[in-house]
XYZ file of C-alpha atoms in Angstrom:
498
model
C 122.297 147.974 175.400
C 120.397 146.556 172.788
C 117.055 148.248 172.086
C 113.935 145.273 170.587
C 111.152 146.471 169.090
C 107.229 145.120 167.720
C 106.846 143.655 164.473
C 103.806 144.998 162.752
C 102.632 145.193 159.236
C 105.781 142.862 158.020
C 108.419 144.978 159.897
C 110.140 146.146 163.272
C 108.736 148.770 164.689
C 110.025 150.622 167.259
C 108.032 150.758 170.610
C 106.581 154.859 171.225
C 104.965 154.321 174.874
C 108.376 155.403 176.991
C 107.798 152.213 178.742
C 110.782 149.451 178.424
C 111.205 146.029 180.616
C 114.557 144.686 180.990
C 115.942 141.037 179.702
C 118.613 139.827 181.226
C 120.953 136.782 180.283
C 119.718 134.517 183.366
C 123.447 133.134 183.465
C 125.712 136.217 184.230
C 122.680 138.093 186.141
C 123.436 141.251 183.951
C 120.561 143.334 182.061
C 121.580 142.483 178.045
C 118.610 144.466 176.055
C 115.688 146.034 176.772
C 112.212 145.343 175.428
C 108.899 147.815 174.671
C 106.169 147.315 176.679
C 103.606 148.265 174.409
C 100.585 151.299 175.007
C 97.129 150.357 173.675
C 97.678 152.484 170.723
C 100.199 150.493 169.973
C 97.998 147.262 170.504
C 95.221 149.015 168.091
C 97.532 149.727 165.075
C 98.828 145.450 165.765
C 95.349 144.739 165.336
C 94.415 147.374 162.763
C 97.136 145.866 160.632
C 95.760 142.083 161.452
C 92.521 143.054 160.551
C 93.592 144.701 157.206
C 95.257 141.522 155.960
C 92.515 139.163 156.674
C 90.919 140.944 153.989
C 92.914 139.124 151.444
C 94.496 136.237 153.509
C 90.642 134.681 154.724
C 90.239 134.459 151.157
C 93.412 132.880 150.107
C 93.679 129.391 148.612
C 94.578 126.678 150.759
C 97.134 125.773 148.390
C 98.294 129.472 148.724
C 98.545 129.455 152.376
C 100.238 126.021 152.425
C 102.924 127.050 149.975
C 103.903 129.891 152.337
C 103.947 126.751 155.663
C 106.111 124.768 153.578
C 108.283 127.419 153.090
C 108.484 128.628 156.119
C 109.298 124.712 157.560
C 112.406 124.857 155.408
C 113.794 128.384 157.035
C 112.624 127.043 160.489
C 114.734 124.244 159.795
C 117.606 126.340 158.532
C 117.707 128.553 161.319
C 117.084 126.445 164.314
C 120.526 126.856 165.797
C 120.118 130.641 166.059
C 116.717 130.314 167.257
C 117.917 128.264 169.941
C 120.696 130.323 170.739
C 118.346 133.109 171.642
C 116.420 131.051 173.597
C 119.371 129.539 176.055
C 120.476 133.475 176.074
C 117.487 134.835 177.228
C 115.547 131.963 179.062
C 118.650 130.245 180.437
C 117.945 126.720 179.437
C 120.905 124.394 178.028
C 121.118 124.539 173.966
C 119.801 120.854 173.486
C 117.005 121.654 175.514
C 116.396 124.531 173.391
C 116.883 122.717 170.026
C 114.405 120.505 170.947
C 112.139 123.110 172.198
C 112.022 124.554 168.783
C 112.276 120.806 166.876
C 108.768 120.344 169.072
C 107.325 123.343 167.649
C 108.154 122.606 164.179
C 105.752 119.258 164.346
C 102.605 121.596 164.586
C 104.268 123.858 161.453
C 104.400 120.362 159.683
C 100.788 119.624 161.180
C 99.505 123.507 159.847
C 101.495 122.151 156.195
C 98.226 119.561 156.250
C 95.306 122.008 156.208
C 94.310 120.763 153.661
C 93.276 118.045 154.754
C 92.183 118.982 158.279
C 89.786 121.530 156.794
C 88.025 119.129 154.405
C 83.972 119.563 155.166
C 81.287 117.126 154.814
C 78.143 116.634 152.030
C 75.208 114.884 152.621
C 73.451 114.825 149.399
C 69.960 114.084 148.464
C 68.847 114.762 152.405
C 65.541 115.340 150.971
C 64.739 115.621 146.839
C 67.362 117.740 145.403
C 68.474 118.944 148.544
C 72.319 118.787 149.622
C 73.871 119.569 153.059
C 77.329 120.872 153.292
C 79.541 121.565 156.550
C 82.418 123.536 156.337
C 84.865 125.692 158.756
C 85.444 128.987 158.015
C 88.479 131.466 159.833
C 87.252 133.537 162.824
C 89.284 137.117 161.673
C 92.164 138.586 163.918
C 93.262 135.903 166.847
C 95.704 136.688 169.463
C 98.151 134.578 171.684
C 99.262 135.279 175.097
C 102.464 132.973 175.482
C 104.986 132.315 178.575
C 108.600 133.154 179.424
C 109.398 129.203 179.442
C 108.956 128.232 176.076
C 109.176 131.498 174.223
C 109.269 129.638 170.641
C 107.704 126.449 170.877
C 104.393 127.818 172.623
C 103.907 130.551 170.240
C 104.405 127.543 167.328
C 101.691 126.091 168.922
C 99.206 128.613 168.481
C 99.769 131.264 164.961
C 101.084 128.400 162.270
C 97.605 126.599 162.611
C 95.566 129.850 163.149
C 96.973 131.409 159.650
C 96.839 128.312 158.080
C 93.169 128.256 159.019
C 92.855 131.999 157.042
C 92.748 134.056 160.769
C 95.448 137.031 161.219
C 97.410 136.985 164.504
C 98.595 138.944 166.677
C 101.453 137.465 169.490
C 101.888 139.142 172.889
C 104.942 136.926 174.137
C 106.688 137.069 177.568
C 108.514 140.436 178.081
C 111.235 138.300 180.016
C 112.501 136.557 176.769
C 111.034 138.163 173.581
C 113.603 137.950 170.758
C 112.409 134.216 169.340
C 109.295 135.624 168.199
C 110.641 138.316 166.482
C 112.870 135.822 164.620
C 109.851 133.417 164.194
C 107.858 136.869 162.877
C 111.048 137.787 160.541
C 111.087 134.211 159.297
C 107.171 133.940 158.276
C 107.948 136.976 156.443
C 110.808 135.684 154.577
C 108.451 132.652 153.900
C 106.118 134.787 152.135
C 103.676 135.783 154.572
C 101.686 138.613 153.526
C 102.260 142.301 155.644
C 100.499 142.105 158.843
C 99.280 138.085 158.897
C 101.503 137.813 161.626
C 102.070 140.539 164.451
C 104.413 140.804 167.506
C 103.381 143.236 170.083
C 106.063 143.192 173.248
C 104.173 144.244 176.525
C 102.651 143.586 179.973
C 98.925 143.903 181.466
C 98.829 147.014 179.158
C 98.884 144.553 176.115
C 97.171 141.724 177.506
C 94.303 143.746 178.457
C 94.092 145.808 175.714
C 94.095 142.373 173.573
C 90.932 141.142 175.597
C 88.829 144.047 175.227
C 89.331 144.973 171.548
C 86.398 144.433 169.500
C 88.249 143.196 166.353
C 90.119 140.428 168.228
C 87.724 137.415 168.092
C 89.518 134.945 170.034
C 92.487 134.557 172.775
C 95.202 131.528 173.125
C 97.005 131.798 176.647
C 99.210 129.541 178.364
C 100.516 130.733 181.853
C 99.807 130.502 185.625
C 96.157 129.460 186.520
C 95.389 132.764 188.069
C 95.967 134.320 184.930
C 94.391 131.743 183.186
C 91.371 132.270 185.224
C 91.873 136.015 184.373
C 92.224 135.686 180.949
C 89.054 133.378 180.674
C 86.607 135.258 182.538
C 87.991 138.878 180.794
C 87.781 137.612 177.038
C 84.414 136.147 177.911
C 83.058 139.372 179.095
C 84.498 140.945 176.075
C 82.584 138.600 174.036
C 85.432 136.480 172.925
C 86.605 132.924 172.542
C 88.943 131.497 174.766
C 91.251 128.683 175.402
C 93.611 128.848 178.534
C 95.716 126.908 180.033
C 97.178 127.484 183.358
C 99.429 125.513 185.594
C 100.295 122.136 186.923
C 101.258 119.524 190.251
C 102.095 116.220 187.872
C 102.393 113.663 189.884
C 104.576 109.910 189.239
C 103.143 107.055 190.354
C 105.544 104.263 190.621
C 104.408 100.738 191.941
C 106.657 97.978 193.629
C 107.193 96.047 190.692
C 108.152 99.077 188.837
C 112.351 99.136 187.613
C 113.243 101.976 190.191
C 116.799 102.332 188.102
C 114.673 103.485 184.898
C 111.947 105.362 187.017
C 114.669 107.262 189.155
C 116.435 107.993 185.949
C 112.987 109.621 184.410
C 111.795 111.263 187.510
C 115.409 113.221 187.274
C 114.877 114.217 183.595
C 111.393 115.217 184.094
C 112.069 117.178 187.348
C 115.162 118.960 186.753
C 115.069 119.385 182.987
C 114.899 122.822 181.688
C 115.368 124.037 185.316
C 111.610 122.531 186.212
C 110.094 125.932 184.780
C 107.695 123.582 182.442
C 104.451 123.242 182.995
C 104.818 119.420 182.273
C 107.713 118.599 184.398
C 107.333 115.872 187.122
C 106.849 117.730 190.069
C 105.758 114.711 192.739
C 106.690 111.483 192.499
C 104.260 108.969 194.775
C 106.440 105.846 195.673
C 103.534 103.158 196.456
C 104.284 100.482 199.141
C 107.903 100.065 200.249
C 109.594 101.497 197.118
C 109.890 104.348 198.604
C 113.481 104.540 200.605
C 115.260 102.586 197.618
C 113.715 105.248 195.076
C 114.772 107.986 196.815
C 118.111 107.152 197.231
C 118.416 106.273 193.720
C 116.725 110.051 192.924
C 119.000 111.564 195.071
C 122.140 109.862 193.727
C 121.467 111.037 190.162
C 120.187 114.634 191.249
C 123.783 115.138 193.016
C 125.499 114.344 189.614
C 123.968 117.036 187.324
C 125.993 119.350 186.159
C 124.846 122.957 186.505
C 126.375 125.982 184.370
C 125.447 128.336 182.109
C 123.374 127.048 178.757
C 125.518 127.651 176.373
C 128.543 125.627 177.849
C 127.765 121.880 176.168
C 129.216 120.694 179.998
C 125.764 121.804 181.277
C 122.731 119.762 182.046
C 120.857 122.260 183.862
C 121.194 125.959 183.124
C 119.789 128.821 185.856
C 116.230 130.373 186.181
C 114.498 132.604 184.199
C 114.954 135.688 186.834
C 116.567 136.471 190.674
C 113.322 137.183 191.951
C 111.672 133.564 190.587
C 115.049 132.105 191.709
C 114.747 132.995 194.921
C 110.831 132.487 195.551
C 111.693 128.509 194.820
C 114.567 128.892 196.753
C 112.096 129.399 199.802
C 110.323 126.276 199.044
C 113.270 124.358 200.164
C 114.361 126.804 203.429
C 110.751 125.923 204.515
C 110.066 123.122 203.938
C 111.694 121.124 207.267
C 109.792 122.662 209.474
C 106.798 121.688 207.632
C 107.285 118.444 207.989
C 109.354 117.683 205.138
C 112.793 115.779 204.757
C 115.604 117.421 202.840
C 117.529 114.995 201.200
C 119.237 117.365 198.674
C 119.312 120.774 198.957
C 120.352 122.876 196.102
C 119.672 126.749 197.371
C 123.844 126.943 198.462
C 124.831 126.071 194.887
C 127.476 129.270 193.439
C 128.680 128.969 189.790
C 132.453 129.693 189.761
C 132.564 132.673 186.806
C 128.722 132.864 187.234
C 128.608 134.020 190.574
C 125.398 136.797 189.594
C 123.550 134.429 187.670
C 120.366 133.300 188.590
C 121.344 129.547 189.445
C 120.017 126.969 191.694
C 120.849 123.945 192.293
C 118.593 120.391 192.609
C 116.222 119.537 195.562
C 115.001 116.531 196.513
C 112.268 116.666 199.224
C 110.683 113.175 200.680
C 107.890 112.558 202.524
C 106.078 116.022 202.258
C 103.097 116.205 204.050
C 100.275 117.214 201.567
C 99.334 120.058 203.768
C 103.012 121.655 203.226
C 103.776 124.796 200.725
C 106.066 122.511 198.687
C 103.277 119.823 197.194
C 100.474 122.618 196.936
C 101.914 125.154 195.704
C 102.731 125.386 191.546
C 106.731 125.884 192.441
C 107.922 125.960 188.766
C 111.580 125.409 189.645
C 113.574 122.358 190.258
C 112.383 120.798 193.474
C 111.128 117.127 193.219
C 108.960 116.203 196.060
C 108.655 112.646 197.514
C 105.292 111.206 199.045
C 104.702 108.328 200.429
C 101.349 106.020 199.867
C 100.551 102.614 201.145
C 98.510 101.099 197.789
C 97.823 102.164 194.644
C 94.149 103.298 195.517
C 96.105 105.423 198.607
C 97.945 106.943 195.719
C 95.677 107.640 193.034
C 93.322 109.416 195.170
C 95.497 111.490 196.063
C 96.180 112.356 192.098
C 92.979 112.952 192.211
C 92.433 115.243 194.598
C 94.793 117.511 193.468
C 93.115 120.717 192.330
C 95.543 120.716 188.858
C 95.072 118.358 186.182
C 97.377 118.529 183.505
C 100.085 115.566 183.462
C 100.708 112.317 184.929
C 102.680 109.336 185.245
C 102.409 105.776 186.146
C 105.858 103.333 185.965
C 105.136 99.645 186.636
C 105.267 96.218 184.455
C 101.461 95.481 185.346
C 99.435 95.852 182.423
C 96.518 96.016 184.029
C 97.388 98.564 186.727
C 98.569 100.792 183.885
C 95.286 100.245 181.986
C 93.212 101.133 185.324
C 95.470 104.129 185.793
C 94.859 105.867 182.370
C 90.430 105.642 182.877
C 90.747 106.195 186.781
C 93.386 109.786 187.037
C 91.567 113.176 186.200
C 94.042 114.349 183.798
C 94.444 115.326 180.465
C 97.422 114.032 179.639
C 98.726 110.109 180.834
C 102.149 108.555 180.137
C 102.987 105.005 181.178
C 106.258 104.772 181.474
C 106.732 108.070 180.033
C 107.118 110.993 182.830
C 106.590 113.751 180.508
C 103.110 112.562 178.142
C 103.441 115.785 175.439
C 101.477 114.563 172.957
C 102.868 114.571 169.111
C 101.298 117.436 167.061
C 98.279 115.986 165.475
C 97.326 115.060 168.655
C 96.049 117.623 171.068
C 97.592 119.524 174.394
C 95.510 120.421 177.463
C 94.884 119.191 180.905
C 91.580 119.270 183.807
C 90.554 120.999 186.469
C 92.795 123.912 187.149
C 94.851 123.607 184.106
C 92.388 124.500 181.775
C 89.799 127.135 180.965
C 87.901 127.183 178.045
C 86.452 124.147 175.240
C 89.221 123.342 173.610
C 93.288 122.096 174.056
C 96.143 123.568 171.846
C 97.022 122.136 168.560
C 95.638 118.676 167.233
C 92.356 118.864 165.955
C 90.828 120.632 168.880
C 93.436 123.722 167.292
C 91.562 123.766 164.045
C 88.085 123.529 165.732
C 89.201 126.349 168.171
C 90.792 128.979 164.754
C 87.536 128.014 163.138
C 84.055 128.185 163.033
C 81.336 125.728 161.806
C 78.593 127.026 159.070
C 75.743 124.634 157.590
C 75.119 125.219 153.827
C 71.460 123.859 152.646
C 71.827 124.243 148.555
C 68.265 122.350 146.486
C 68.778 123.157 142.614
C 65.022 122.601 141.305
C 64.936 120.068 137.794
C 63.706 122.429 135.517
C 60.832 120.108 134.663
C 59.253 121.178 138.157
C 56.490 122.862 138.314
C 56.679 124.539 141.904
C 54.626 126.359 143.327
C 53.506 127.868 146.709
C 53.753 125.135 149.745
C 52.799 126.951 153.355
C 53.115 123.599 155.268
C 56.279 122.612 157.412
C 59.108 121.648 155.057
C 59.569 117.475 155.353
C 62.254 115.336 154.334
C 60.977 113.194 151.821
């Protein structure tokens, strides 16, 4: 069994705490490697070696730092087959789906290659005579980044390319259920030319996280998980004295309105429910069918949901590989065995579904579940699998306040050919993020990723511009260069622009 280790100060290190987790390749069920789970000793000398580095790196040229992005693009690039590779063998999900995973976290590398540009201040001169103003952004110090088991490389890409752009050191604590991308992404950056200890991998669990919240030399925490943790995170790294950005989970609902084409709607709502096993926290999760679209949608949903093929991720016959773990497979399982006698219809039901060959792995197949009461376990609940549930509403103001009064707010959805309903949708849904005619609205890299309510804590999204405002921090420079023909002399009055 393969043993994985930290990567700290520019090389593996091997994990000292006794403590190990298992990883297991999701399709044959069996335990492949085992991972450290780090102590906090462990998580000091990570941070000791973060804070070491910023030394030099907080100083370093911009064209320095962006020399070392560009480099590390081109090995990104070069190595995006292997990356995804470990992805599909540890996370499960089909090697497209994992190509582009790591394809979408290349755009914010590309986006950290401009920091040039997105740190460029402002000057006011002659505010007053002979007096300038200047704003610029300076790097906070050693950052950290708390990242989940479903997108174990393009998360992380989200958060440490623009924070070390920015002049910050970083420490990563990824998920111990997948953790060999970001040693690759760690081993890469170092390849690239990134200086000994800019860029830290500690493997763990609560040990790690917590440890990572209360250290006084980590300035700031990135997270993206489950809102209870997100919640968790927020109110821990607060106490601590720390700034925070967290986002937590997700219910995106699809609106689709009569006039919408259900052919190209039902073919979304499959891609965006059952993609990458649903474990995203922007997959479609409800779909609302609005007047009486709702019977011919379904059946169209359900058609299409009955044809995927399911199999392990790195056969290219598969369009849906298995779940991340037994235990998560069978807690969505439950949904589904539930969810009749809470007053839900099954119309496909995927929890029988065997693998021939595969027979351990941790597969499931498709669910389709209409007219689910709101009140049932399967629309509340965050299920984070691949179970589509159906709703019924009688308008389009039936359906978009009940959007609305969904505690989550990350994603949503509207299909129709109305114009105007589409431009009403996007001002009157709390969420973050709005697609029209696009189930799954990730925005590109320059712009940035967060959602409302109970799918974020904290000031600022991920990447985009609120990234650089979140790895940086604001500072005011005054500057007046007397003409040496003054004369000065002592003023006590209140300084006046004039």
């Amino acid at each position: 069994m393969k043993n994985l280790a930290h990567w700290i100060g520019g090389k593996p290190v091997e994990g000292a705490s006794g403590r190990f987790g298992p990883v297991y390749d999701p399709a044959t069920g069996a335990q492949e490697k085992q991972v450290p789970l780090a102590s906090t000793d462990e998580v000091d000398a990570a941070v000791a070696s973060a804070k070491a580095a910023f030394e030099d790196w907080g100083t370093a040229s911009l064209a320095r730092r962006t020399s070392v992005l560009f480099k590390y693009r081109e090995l990104l690039d070069a190595h995006r087959d292997e990356l995804a590779a470990l992805i599909t063998a540890e996370h499960g999900k089909v090697h497209s789906d994992a190509l582009g995973e790591v394809a979408r976290g290349m755009e914010i590398v590309e986006l950290a290659c401009s920091v040039p540009q997105l740190l460029k201040g402002e000057l006011s001169t002659q505010v007053s005579t002979r007096v300038d103003v200047a704003a610029i952004r300076q790097p906070l110090g050693v950052v950290a980044g708390i990242t989940p088991f479903n997108f174990p490389a393009m998360v992380p890409m989200w958060m440490f390319p623009l924070a070390v752009a920015c002049g910050n050191t970083f420490v990563l604590k990824p998920s111990e259920k997948d953790p060999s991308a970001s040693l690759l992404l760690a081993e890469l950056a170092s390849e690239a030319g990134l200086p000994d200890g800019v860029l830290n991998v500690v493997q763990g669990d609560k040990v790690a996280v917590d440890r990572l919240l209360e250290h006084p030399d980590v300035t700031a925490v990135s997270f993206v998980g489950s809102t209870p943790i997100a919640k968790y995170i927020q109110l821990k790294g607060i106490e601590h004295g720390k700034r925070v950005q967290a986002l937590g989970g997700a219910k995106n609902h699809m609106l689709v309105l009569p006039d919408a084409d259900l052919d190209f709607a039902a073919d979304q709502a499959v891609s965006a429910a059952y993609g990458s096993a649903g474990e995203r926290c922007m997959a479609v999760s409800v779909v609302v069918a609005v007047g009486d679209t709702g019977d011919e949608l379904v059946a169209k949903i359900a058609e299409r949901a009955r044809g995927l093929r399911i199999g392990p991720g790195d056969d290219p016959g598969s369009e849906m590989g298995p779940l991340i773990t037994r235990e998560h497979r069978d807690k969505v399982a439950s949904y589904v065995t539930g969810a009749a006698a809470q007053g839900a219809e099954v119309v496909v039901d995927g929890t029988g579904l065997t693998v021939p060959g595969h027979e351990d792995g941790f597969f499931l197949g498709v669910s389709l579940l209409d007219k689910v009461p709101v009140t049932a376990d399967a629309y509340r609940d965050e299920i984070f699998g691949p179970v589509l549930c159906v709703v019924r509403a009688a308008t389009y103001d039936e359906g978009i306040a009940l959007i609305n009064a969904s505690r989550w707010g990350n994603g949503t959805a509207i299909f129709t050919r109305d114009g105007g309903a589409a431009r009403r949708f996007q001002l009157e849904v709390q969420a973050g993020m709005v697609g029209v005619n696009v189930p799954i609205p990730v925005p590109v890299g320059y712009h940035s990723f967060g959602g409302w309510k109970d799918s974020l804590f904290g000031d600022h999204h991920v990447y985009g511009n609120d990234g650089i405002a979140f790895y940086t921090q604001g500072k005011v420079v005054t500057t007046r260069w007397p003409d040496p023909a003054d004369s000065g002399g002592v003023n006590l009055g209140f300084p006046s622009n004039s």
